[in-house]
Coordinates of C-alpha atoms in Angstrom, one line a residue:
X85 CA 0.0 0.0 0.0
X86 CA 1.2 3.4 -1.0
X87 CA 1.6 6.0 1.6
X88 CA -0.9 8.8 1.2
X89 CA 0.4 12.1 2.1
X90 CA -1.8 14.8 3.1
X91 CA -1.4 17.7 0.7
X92 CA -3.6 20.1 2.5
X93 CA -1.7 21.1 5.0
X94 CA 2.3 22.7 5.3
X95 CA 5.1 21.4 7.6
X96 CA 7.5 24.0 9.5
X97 CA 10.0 23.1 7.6
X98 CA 8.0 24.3 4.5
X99 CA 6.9 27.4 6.3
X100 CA 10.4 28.6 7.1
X101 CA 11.3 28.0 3.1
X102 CA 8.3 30.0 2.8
X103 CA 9.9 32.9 4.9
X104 CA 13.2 32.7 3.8
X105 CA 12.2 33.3 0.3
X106 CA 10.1 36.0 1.1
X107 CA 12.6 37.7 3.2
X108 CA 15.4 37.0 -0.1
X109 CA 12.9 38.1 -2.4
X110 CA 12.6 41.6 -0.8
X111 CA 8.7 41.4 -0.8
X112 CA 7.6 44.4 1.5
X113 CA 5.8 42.2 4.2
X114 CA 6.1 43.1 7.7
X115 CA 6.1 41.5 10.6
X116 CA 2.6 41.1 11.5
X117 CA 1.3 40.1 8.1
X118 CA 3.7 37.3 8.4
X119 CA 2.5 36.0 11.9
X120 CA -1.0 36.2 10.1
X121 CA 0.4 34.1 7.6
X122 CA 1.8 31.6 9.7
X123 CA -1.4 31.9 12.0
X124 CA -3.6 30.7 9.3
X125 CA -1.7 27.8 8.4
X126 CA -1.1 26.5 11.2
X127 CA -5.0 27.0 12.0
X128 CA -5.5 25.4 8.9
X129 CA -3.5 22.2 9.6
X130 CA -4.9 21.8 13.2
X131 CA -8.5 21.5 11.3
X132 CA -7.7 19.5 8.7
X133 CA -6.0 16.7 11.2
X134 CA -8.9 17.1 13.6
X135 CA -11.0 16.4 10.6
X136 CA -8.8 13.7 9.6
X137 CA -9.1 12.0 12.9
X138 CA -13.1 12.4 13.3
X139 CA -13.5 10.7 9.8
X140 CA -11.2 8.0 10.7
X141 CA -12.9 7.6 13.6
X142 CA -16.6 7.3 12.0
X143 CA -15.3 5.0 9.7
X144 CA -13.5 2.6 12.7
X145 CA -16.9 2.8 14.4
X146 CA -19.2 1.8 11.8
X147 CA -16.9 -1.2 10.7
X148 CA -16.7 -2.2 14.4
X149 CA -20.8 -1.6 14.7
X150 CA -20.8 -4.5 12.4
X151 CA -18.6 -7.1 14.0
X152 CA -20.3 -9.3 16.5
X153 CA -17.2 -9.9 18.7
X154 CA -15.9 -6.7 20.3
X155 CA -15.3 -5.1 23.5
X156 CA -18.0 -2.3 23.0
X157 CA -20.6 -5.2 22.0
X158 CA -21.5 -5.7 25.8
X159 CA -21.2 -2.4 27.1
X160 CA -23.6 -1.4 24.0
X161 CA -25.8 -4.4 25.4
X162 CA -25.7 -3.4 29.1
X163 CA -26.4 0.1 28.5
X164 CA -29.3 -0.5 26.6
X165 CA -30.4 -3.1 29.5
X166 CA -29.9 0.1 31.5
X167 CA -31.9 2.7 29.2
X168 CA -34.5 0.1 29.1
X169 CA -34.9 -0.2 33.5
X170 CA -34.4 3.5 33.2
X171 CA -37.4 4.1 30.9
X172 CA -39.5 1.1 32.4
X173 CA -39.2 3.1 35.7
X174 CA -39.9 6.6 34.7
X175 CA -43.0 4.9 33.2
X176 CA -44.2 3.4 36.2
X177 CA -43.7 7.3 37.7
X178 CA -45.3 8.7 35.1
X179 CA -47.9 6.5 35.7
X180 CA -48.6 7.0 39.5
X181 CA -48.0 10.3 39.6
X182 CA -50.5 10.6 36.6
X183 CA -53.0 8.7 38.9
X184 CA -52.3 10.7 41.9
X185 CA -53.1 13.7 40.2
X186 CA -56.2 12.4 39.1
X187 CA -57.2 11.3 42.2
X188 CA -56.6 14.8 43.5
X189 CA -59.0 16.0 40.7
X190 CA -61.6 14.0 41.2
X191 CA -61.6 14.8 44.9
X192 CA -61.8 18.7 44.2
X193 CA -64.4 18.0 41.8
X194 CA -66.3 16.2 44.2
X195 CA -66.0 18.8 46.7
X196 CA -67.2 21.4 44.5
X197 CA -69.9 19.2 43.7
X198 CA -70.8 19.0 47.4
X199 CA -70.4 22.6 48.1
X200 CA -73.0 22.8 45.6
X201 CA -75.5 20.7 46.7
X202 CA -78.6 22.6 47.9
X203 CA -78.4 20.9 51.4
X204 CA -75.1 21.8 51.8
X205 CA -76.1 25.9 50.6
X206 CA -79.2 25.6 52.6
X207 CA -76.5 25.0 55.5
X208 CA -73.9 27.6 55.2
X209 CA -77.2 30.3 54.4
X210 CA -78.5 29.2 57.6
X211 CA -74.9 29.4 59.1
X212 CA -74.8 32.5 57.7
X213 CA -77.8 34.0 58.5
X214 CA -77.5 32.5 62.4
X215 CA -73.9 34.5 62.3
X216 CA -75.7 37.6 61.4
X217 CA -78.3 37.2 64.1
X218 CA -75.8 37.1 66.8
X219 CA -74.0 39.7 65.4
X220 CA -76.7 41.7 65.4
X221 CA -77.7 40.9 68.9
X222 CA -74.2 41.8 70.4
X223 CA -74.5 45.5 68.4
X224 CA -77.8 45.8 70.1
X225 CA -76.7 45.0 73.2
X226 CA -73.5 47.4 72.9
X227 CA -76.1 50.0 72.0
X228 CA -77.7 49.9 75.4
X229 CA -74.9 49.9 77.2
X230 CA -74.1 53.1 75.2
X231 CA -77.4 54.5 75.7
X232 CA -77.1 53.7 80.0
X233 CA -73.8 55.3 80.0
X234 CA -75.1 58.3 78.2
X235 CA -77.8 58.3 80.6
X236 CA -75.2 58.4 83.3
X237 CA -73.2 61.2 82.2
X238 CA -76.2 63.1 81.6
X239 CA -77.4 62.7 84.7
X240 CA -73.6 63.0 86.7
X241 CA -73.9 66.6 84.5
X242 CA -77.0 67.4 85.6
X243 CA -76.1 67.2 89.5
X244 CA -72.7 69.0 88.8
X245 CA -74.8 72.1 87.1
X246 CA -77.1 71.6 89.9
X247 CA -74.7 72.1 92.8
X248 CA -72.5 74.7 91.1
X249 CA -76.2 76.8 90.4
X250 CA -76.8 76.5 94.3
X251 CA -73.1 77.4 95.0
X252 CA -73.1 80.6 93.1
X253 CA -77.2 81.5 94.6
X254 CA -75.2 80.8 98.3
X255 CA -72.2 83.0 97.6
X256 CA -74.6 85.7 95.5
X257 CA -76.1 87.4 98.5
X258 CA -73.3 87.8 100.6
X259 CA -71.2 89.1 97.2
X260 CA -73.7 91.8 96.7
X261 CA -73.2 92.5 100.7
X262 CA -70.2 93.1 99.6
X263 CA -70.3 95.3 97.2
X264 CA -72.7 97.8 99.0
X265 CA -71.2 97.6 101.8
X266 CA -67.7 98.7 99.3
X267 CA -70.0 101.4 97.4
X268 CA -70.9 102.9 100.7
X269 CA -67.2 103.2 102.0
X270 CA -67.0 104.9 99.0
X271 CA -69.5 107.2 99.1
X272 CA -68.6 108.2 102.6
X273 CA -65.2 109.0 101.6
X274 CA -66.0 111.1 99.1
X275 CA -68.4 112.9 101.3
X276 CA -66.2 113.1 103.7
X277 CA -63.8 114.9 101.0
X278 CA -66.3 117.0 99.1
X279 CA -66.8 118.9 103.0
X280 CA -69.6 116.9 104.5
X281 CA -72.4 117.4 101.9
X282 CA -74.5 114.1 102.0
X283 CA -75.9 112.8 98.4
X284 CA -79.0 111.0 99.6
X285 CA -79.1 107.2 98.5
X286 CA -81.6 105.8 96.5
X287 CA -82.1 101.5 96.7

């Protein structure tokens, strides 16, 4: 068998010919075209032996796919034992967790369905209406109790106004005493000032 060499790609040694002669030659190149140069071939040999080697490899694996006697024949066979426990198991999940939730469905719907009987409303309207009553029992109560200690205030009110009216008739007569007897200082001194001449006094 002839030896097949790969055409697509450049060795070093060809790519330091390949700068030698461009430096002899004079072209005007400088230095960072040539890295881009050199970049891009050696980017292009990388991909065409990765290539290489993928294709190889396809071609190895499909020939082997077809022999009965290799070492990957009863991995192959155990994993697919594996996948198939793996998938029979998430079935069986599936499949009670699929019941499970209908289960739960049919139990809401037949609560709903309860909820909605007209026994069951006739209940809770009663409830209802037996919640109200009492409500409104305890509001009337609270009222009354309102009203009494209304009532109470009033009437504490009332006998405060009462006993500061008989205060103020108690402390009346004896303030106007007071103040006559005060006018008629008054007077008298001002007699007394004016020489003795008496204004008569008129009640």
């Amino acid at each position: 068998m002839a030896a097949q060499v790969s055409t697509s790609y450049i060795s070093r040694v060809q790519l330091d010919r390949i700068k030698d002669s461009v430096l002899l030659n004079s072209v005007d190149t400088n230095h960072t075209e040539l890295d881009r140069i050199k970049d891009s071939v050696l980017l292009n040999s990388v991909d065409t032996n990765h290539a290489e080697r993928l294709r190889l490899k396809q071609q190895s694996d499909e020939r082997a796919s077809r022999w009965p006697n290799t070492l990957n024949v009863p991995e192959k066979r155990e994993q697919g034992r594996t996948g198939l426990l793996l998938k029979k198991w998430s079935d069986r999940r599936w499949t009670e967790l699929s019941a499970e939730q209908r289960r739960l469905q049919i139990e809401h719907a037949n609560i709903i369905l309860f909820d909605e009987s007209d026994s069951v409303k006739g209940f809770h309207s009663n409830l209802q209406k037996s919640g109200t009553i009492q409500e409104n029992e305890l509001l009337v109560d609270y009222k009354k109790q309102i009203r009494v200690l209304q009532k109470a205030q009033e009437a504490a009110f009332v006998e405060q106004q009462r006993q500061a009216l008989e205060l103020a008739e108690a402390a009346e007569p004896k303030k106007f005493e007071e103040e006559r007897e005060r006018a008629l200082k008054q007077k008298r001194n001002s007699v007394e000032a004016v020489g003795g001449h008496e204004v008569p006094y008129h009640r």
